[in-house]
Tab-separated table of C-alpha atoms in Angstrom:
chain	number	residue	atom	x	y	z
A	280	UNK	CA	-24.226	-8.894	-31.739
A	281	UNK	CA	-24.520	-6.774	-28.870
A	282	UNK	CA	-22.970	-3.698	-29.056
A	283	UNK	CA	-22.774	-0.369	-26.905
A	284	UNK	CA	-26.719	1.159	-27.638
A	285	UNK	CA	-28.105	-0.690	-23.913
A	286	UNK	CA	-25.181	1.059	-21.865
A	287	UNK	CA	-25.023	4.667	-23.809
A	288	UNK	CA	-28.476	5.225	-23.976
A	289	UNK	CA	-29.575	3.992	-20.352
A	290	UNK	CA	-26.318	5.817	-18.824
A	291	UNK	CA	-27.500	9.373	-18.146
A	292	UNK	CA	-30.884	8.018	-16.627
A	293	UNK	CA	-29.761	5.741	-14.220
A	294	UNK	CA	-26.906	7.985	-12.829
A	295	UNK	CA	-29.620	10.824	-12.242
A	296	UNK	CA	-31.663	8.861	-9.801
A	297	UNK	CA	-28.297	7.287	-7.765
A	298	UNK	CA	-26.771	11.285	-7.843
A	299	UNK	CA	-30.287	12.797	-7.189
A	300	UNK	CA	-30.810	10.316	-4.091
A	301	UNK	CA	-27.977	10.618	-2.712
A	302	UNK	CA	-27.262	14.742	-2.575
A	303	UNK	CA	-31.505	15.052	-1.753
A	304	UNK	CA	-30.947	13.076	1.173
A	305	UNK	CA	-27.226	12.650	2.445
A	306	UNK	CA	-26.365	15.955	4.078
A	307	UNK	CA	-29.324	16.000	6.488
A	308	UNK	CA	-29.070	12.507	7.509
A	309	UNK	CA	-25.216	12.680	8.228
A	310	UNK	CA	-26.090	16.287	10.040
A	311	UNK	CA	-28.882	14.267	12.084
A	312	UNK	CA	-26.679	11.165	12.738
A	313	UNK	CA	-24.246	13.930	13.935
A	314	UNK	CA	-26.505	16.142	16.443
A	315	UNK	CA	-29.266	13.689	16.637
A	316	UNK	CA	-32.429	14.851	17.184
A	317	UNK	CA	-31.499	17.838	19.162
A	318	UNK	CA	-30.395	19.250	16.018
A	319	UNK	CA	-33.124	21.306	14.403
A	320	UNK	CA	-33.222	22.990	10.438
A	321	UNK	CA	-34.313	26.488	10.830
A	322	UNK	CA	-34.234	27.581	7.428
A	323	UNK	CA	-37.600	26.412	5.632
A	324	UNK	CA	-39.072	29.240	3.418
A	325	UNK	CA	-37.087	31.856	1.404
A	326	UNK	CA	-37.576	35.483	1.026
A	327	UNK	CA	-39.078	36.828	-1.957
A	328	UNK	CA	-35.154	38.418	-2.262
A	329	UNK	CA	-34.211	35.181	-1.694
A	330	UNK	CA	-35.857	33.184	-4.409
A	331	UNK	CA	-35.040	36.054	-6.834
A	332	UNK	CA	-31.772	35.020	-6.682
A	333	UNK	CA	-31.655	31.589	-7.372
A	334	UNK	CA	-31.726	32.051	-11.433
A	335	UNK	CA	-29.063	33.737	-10.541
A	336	UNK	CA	-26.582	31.322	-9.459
A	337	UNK	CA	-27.546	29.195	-11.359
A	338	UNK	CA	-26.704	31.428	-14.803
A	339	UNK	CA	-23.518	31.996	-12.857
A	340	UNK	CA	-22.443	27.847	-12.927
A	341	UNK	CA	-24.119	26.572	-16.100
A	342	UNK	CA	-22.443	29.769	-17.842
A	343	UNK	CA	-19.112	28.220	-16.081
A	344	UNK	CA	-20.034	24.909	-17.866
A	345	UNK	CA	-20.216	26.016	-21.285
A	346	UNK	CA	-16.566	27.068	-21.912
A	347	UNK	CA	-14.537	26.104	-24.789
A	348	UNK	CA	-10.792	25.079	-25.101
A	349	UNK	CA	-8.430	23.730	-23.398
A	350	UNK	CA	-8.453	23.149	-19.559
A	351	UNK	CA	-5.155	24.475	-17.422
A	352	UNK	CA	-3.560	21.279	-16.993
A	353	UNK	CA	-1.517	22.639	-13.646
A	354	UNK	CA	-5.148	23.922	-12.312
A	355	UNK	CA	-6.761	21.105	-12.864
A	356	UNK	CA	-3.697	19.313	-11.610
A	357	UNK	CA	-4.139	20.783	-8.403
A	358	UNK	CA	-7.748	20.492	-7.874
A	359	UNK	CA	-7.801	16.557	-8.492
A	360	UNK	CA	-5.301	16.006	-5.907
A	361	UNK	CA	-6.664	18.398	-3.528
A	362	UNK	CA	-10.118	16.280	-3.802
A	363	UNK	CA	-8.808	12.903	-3.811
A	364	UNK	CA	-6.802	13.532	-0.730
A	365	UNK	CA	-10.058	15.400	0.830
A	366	UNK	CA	-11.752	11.814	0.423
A	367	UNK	CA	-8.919	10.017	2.053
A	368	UNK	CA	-7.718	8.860	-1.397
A	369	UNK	CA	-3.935	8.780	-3.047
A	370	UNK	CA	-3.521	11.670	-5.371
A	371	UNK	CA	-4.323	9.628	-9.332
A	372	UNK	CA	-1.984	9.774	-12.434
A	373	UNK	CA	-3.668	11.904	-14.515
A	374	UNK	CA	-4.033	11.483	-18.031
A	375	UNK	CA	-5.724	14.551	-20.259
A	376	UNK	CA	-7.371	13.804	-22.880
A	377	UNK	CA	-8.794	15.693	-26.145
A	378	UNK	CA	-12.069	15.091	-26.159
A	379	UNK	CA	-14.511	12.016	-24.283
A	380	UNK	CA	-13.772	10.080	-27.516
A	381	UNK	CA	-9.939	9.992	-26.341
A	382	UNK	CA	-10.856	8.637	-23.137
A	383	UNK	CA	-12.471	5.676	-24.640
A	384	UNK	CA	-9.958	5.243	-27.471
A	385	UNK	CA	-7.311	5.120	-24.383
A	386	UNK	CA	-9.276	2.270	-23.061
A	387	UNK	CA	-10.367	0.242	-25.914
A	388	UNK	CA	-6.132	0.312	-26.801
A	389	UNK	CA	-5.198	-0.761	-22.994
A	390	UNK	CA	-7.165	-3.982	-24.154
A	391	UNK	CA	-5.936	-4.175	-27.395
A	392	UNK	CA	-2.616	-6.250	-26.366
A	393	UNK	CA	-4.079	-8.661	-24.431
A	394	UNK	CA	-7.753	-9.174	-26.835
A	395	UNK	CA	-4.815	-10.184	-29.419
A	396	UNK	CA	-2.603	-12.735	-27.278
A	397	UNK	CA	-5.900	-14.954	-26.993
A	398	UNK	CA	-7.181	-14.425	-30.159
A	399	UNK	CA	-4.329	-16.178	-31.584
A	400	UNK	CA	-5.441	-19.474	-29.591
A	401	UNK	CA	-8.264	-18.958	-32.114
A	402	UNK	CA	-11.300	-18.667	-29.387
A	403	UNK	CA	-14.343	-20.678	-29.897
A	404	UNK	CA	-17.655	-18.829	-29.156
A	405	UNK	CA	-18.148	-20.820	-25.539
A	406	UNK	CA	-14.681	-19.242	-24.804
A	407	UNK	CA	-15.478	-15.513	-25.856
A	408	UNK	CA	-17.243	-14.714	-22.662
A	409	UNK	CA	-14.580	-15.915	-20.308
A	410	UNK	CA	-11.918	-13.244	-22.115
A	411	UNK	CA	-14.457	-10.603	-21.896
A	412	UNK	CA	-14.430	-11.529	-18.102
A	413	UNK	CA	-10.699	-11.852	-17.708
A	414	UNK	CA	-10.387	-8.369	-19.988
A	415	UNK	CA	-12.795	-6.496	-17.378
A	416	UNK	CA	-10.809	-7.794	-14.634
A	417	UNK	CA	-7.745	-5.971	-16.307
A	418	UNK	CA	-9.139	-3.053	-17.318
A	419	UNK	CA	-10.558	-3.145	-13.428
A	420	UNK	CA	-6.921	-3.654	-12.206
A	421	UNK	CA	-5.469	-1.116	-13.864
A	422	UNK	CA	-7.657	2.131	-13.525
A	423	UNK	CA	-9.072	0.589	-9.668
A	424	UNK	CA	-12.551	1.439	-8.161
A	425	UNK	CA	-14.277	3.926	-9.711
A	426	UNK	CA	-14.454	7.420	-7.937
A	427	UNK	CA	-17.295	9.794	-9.383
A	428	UNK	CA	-20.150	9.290	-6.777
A	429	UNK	CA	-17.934	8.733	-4.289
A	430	UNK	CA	-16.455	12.307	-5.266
A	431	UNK	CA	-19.677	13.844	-5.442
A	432	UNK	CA	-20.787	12.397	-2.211
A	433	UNK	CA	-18.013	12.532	0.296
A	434	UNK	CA	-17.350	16.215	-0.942
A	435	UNK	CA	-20.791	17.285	-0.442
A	436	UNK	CA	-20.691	15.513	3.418
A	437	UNK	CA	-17.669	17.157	3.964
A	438	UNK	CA	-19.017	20.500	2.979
A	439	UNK	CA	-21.527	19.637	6.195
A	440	UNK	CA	-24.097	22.312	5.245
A	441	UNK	CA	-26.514	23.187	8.027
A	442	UNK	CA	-29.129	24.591	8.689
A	443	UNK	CA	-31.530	23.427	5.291
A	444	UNK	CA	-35.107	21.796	6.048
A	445	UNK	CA	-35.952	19.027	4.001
A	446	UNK	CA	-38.501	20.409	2.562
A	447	UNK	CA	-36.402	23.822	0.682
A	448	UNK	CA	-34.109	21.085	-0.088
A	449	UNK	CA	-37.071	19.659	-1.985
A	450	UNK	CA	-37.853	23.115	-3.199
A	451	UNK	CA	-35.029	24.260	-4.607
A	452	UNK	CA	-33.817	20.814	-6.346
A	453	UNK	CA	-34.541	21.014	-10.109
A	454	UNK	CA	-34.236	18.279	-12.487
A	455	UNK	CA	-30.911	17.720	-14.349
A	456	UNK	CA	-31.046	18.118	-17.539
A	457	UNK	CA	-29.234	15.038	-19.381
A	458	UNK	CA	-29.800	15.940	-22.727
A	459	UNK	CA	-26.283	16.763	-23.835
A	460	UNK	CA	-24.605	13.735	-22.434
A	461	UNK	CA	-27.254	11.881	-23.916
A	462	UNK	CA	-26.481	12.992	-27.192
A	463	UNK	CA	-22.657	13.103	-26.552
A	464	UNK	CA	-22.964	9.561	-25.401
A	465	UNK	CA	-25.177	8.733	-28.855
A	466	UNK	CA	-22.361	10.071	-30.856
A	467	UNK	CA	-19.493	7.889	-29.117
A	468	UNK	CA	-21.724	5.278	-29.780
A	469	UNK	CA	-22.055	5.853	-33.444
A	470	UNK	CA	-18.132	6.729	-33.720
A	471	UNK	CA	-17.343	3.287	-32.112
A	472	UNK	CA	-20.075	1.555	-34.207
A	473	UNK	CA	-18.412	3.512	-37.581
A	474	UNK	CA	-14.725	2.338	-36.621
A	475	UNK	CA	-16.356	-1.081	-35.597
A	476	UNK	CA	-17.609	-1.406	-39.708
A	477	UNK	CA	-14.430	0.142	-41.201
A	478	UNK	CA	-11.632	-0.604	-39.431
A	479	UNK	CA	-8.886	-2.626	-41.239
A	480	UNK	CA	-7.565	-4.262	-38.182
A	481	UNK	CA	-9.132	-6.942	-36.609
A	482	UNK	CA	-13.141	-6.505	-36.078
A	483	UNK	CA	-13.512	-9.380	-33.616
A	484	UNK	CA	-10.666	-7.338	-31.499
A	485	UNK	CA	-13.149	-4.073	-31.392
A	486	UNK	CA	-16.045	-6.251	-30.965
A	487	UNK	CA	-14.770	-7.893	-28.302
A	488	UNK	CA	-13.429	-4.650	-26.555
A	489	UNK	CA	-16.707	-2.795	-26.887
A	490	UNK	CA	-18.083	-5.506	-25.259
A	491	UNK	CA	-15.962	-4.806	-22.410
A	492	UNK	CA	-16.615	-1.899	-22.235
A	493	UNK	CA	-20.114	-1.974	-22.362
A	494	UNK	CA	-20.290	-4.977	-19.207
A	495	UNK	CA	-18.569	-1.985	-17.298
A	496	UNK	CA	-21.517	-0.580	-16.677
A	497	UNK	CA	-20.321	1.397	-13.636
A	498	UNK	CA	-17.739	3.456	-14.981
A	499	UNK	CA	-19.155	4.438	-17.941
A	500	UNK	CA	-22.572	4.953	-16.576
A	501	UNK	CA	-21.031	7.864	-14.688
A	502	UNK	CA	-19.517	9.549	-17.560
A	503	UNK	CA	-20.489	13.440	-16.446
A	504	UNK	CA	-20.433	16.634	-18.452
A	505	UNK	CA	-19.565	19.877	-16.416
A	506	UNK	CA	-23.217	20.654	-16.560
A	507	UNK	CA	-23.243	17.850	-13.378
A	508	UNK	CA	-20.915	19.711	-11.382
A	509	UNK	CA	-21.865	23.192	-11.939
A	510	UNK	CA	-25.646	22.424	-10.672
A	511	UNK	CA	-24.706	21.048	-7.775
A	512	UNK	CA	-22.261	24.174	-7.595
A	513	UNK	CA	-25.516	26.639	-7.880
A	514	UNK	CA	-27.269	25.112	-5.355
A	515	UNK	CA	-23.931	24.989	-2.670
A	516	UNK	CA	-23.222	28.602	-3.431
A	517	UNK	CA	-26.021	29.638	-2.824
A	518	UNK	CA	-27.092	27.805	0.781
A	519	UNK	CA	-23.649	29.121	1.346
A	520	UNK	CA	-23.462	32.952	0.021
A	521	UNK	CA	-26.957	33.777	-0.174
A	522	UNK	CA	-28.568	31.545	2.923
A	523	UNK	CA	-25.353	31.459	5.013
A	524	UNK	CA	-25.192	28.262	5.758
A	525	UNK	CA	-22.560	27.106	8.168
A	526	UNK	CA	-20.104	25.113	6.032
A	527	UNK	CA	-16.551	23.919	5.520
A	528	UNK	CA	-14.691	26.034	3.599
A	529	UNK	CA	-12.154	24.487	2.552
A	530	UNK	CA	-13.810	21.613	1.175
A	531	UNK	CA	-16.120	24.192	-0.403
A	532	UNK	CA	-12.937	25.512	-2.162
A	533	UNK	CA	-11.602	22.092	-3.771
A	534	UNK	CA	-15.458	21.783	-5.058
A	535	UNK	CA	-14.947	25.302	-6.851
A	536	UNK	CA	-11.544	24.602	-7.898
A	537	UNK	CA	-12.884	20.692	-9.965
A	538	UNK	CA	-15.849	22.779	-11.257
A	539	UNK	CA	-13.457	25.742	-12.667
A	540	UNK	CA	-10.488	24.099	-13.922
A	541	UNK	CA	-11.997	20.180	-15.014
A	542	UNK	CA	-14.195	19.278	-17.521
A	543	UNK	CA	-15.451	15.958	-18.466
A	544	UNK	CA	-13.816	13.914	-15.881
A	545	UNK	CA	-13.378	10.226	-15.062
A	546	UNK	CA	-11.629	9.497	-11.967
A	547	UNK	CA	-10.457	5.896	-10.823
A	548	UNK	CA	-8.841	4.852	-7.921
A	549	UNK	CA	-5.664	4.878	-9.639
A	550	UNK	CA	-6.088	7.020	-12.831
A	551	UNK	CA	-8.015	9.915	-13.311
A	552	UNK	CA	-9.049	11.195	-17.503
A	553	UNK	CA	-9.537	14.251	-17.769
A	554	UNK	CA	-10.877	15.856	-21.082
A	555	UNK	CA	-10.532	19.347	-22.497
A	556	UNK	CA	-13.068	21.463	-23.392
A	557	UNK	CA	-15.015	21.655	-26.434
A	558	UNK	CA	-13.244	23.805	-29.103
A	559	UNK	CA	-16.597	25.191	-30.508
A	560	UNK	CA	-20.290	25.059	-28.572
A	561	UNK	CA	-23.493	26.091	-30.128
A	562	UNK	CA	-27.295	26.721	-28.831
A	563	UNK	CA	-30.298	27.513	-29.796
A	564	UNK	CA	-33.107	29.977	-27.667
A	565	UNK	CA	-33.939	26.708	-25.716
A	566	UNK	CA	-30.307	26.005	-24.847
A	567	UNK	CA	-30.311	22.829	-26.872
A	568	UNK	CA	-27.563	21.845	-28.661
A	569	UNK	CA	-28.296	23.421	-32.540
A	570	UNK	CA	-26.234	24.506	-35.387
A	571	UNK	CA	-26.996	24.102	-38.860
A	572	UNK	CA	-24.640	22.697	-41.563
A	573	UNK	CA	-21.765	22.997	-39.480
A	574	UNK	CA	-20.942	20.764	-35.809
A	575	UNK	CA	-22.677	22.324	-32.436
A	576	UNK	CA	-19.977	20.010	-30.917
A	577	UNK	CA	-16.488	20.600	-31.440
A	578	UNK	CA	-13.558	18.531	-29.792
A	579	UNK	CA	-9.602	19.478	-31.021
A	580	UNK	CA	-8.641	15.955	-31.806
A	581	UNK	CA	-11.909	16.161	-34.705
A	582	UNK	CA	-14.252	14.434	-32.391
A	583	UNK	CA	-17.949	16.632	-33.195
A	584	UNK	CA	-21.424	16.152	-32.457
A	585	UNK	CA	-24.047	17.729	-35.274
A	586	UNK	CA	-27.191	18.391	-33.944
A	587	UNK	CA	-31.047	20.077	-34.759
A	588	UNK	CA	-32.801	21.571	-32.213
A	589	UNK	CA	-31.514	19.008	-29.802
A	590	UNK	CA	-31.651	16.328	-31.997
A	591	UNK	CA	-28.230	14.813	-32.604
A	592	UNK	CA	-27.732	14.258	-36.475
A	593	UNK	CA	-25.588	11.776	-39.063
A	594	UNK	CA	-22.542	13.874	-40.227
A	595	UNK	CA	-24.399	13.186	-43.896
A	596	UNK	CA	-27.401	15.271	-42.546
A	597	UNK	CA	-25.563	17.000	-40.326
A	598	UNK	CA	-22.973	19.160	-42.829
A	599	UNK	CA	-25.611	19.841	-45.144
A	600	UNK	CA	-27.829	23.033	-44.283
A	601	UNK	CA	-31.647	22.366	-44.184
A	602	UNK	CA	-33.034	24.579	-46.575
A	603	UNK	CA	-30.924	22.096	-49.054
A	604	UNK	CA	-32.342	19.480	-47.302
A	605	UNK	CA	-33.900	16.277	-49.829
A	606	UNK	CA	-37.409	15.584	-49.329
A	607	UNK	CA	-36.373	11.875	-50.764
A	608	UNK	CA	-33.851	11.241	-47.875
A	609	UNK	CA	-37.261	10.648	-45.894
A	610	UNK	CA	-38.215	7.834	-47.979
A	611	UNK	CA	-34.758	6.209	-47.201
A	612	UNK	CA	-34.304	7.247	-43.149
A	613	UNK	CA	-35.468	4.304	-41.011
A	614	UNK	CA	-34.997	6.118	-37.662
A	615	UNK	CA	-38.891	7.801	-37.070
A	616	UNK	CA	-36.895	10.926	-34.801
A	617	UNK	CA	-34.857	12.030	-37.458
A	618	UNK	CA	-37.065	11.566	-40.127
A	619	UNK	CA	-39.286	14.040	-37.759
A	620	UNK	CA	-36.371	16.502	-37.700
A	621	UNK	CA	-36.096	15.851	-41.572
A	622	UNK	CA	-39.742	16.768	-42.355
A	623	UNK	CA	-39.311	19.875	-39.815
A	624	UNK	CA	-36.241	20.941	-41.821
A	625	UNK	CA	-37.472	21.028	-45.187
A	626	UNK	CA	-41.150	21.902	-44.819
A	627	UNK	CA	-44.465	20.337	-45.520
A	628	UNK	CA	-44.504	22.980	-48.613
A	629	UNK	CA	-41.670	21.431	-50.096
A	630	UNK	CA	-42.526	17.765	-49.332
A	631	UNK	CA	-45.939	18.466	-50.911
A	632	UNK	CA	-43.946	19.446	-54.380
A	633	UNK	CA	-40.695	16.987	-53.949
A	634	UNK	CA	-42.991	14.182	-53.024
A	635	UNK	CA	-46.085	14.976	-55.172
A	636	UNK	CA	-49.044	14.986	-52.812
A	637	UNK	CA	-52.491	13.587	-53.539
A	638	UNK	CA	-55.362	16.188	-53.504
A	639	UNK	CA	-58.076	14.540	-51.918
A	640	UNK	CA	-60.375	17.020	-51.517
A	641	UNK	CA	-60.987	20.975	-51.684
A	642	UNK	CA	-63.239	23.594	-50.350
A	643	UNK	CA	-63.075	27.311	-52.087
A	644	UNK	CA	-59.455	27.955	-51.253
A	645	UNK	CA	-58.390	25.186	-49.188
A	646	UNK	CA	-57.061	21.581	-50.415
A	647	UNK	CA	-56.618	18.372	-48.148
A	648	UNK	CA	-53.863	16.578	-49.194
A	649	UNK	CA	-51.773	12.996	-48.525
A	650	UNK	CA	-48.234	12.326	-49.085
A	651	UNK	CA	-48.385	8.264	-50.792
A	652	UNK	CA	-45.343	7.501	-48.839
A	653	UNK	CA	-44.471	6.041	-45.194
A	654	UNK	CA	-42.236	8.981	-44.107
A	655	UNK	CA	-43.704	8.867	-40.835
A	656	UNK	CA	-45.366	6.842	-38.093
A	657	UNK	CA	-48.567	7.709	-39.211
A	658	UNK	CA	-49.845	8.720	-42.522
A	659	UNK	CA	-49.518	12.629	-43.443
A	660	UNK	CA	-52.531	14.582	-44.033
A	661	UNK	CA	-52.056	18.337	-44.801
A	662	UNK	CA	-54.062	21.560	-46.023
A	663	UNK	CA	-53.210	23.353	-47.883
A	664	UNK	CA	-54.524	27.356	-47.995
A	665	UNK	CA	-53.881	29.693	-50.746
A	666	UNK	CA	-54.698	33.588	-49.668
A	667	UNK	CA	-57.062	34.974	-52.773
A	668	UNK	CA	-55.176	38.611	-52.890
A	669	UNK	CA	-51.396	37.172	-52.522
A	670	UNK	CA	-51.296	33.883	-53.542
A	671	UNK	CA	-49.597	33.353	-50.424
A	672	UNK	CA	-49.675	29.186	-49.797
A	673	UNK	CA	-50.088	28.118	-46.269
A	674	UNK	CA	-49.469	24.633	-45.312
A	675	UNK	CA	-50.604	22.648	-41.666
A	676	UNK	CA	-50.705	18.970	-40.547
A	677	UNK	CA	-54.000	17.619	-39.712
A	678	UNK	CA	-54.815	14.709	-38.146
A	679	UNK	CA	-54.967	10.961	-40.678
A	680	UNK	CA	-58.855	10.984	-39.861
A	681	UNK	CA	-60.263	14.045	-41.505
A	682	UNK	CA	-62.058	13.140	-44.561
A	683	UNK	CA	-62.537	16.590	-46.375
A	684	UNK	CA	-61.272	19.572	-46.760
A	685	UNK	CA	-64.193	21.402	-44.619
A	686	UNK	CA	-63.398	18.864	-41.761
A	687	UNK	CA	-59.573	19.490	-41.870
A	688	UNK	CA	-60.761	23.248	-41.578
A	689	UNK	CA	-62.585	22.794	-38.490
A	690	UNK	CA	-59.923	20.640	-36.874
A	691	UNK	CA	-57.741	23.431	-37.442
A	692	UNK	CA	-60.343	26.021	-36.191
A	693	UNK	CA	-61.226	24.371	-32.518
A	694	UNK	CA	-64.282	22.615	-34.371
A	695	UNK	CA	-65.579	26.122	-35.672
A	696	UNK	CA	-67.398	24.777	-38.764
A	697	UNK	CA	-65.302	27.492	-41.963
A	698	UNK	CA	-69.170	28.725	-42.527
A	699	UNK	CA	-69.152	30.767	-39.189
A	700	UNK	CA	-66.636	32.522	-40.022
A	701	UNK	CA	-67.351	36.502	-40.190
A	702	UNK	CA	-63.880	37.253	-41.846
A	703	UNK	CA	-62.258	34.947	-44.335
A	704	UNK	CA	-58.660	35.765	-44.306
């Protein structure tokens, strides 16, 4: 049965290169088709001043990104209409929702109704795949065309910045970084998957609307966090306030306004969700998504996302804080990444003692040891050091093709053999 894993997990990827392309590329070639080739860049290096400021702005958006609670319904209100009328669009109902799990629980019931009305002609597999059809063509009639690079693109032509070479362009475009809508996408995934197993009505009625969901590709593909937005926002602001860029402002002032009062947004021709903000957020130094025993996710409605490092975790893992982490849940975890995050959690020191390691071999204070079980892709070789004066124990991975303990030594070392060592420590 194929369920939602091709669409969530390909999503984020494929709407990076279409978003990257097209906001690299678009505003010189509409500024060329414009002045044609009279029409010269002159702005092509940056001051050292210049560049200093460029963390800057950005710190000033992606901090605007990370807000919790609830948006302001009239603000945000006002900024959707004010952008789908700048793209020559009728202003959308809009329909908030709690969380991105509310947007596609509003979906998968629009197709509820009509998933039931031919179910009761009792379907026969040939048939299946003409209702998903015919239920995509609804679901396609009632939200209309989706909007969000159409949004992204006609606002940033309209904001008809001048004046930026190709090249800084080139420069000053960093890489998105996808990794929270990846995971937030992983965790709708698994939510749909859990209600998919447990729900008490009918299973072939979820089945079937997942399926729907996942053939449209399109407008779930462009499911975007604020994160999107505000990047885009860094680099606008600051051709605009820092490079003084010719511009049009009042374009440039409906982009604020989505960025400031919208969150996760999915705009239709006709319909436009809008979702509040997480209730609770949570990072680690690397800006990953990380809290332990507790959700670094939070939605109001319940919806949460657990996660390790960056690492998005089972709510059994998940709740549970990993220093009381179970070196025997490895034996039992099929997925290699989390059994990674599982064995970085507890501790090789612990695994050793839970899982009762094989000495293989020793050499004065050191031991080479193997954990006799397939916990990870390759088999786990470790030594083991125990100080003389503290009885402090020391414990570090080495590679499955050391044979000794003097060879898992130099490994460690850089290939200095333990016997040219001046100062044992």
């Amino acid at each position: 049965m194929k369920t939602l894993p091709h669409l969530l997990n390909s999503a984020l990827s494929t709407q990076h290169s279409a978003l990257s392309t097209i906001l690299k590329s678009g505003f010189n070639r509409n500024i060329k088709h414009r002045y044609g080739d009279m029409w010269q860049p002159n702005i092509k290096h940056l001051t050292p001043e210049q560049e200093t400021l460029i963390s800057n702005y950005q710190e000033k958006w992606y901090n605007l990104s990370l807000l919790t609670g609830a948006v302001d319904r009239h603000e945000a209100t006002l900024a959707i209409n004010a952008a789908y009328t700048a793209i020559g669009k009728p202003v959308p109902d809009i329909v908030f929702c709690d969380s991105p799990y509310g947007f596609f629980k509003i979906l998968l019931n629009q197709l509820q109704q009509h998933i039931d009305s031919q179910l009761k002609s009792q379907l026969q597999p040939r048939v299946e795949s003409q209702l998903i059809s015919q239920l995509r063509q609804h679901l396609n009639t009632q939200l209309g065309k989706e909007l969000q690079q159409e949004l992204l693109y006609q606002l940033g032509r309209k904001l008809n910045i001048k004046r930026i070479s190709r090249q800084l362009e080139e420069k000053l475009w960093q890489p998105l970084d996808t990794s929270m809508g990846t995971q937030l996408h992983r965790q709708l995934q698994n939510q749909l998957l859990y209600e998919l197993d447990t729900s008490t009505v009918s299973q072939q009625r979820i089945r079937i609307g997942l399926q729907v969901l996942e053939q449209l590709g399109t407008e779930l593909r462009l499911f975007m966090s604020p994160l999107y937005w505000s990047i885009y926002s860094s680099r606008f602001d600051f051709y605009i306030s820092v490079l003084n860029c010719p511009h049009h402002q009042t374009t440039w002032e409906i982009f604020q306004s989505l960025v400031k009062h919208c969150s996760w947004m999915f705009p239709f021709e006709k319909i436009c969700f809008v979702c509040d903000r997480p209730t609770k957020l949570s990072f680690d130094t690397q800006h990953r998504l990380h809290r332990e025993g507790q959700p670094a996710m939070e939605f109001a409605d319940g919806f949460s996302l657990y996660s390790y490092h960056g690492v998005t975790l089972p709510e059994k893992y998940g709740t549970v804080n990993p220093n009381q982490w179970q070196a025997g849940w490895l034996l039992e975890e099929p997925n290699a990444e989390l059994r990674r995050v599982l064995i970085e959690g507890i501790g090789y020191a612990r695994i050793c003692q839970d899982l009762e390691a094989q000495g293989l071999d020793s050499w004065q204070e050191y031991t080479l040891l193997k954990i006799n079980n397939d916990i990870d892709i390759e088999p786990i070789f470790l030594l083991k050091m125990t100080c003389p004066s503290t009885n402090f124990v020391h414990i570090m991975r080495v590679p499955p093709h050391v044979e000794s303990a003097r060879e898992a030594i130099r490994w460690v070392n850089w290939d200095t053999d333990p016997e040219e060592f001046l100062v044992q420590t």
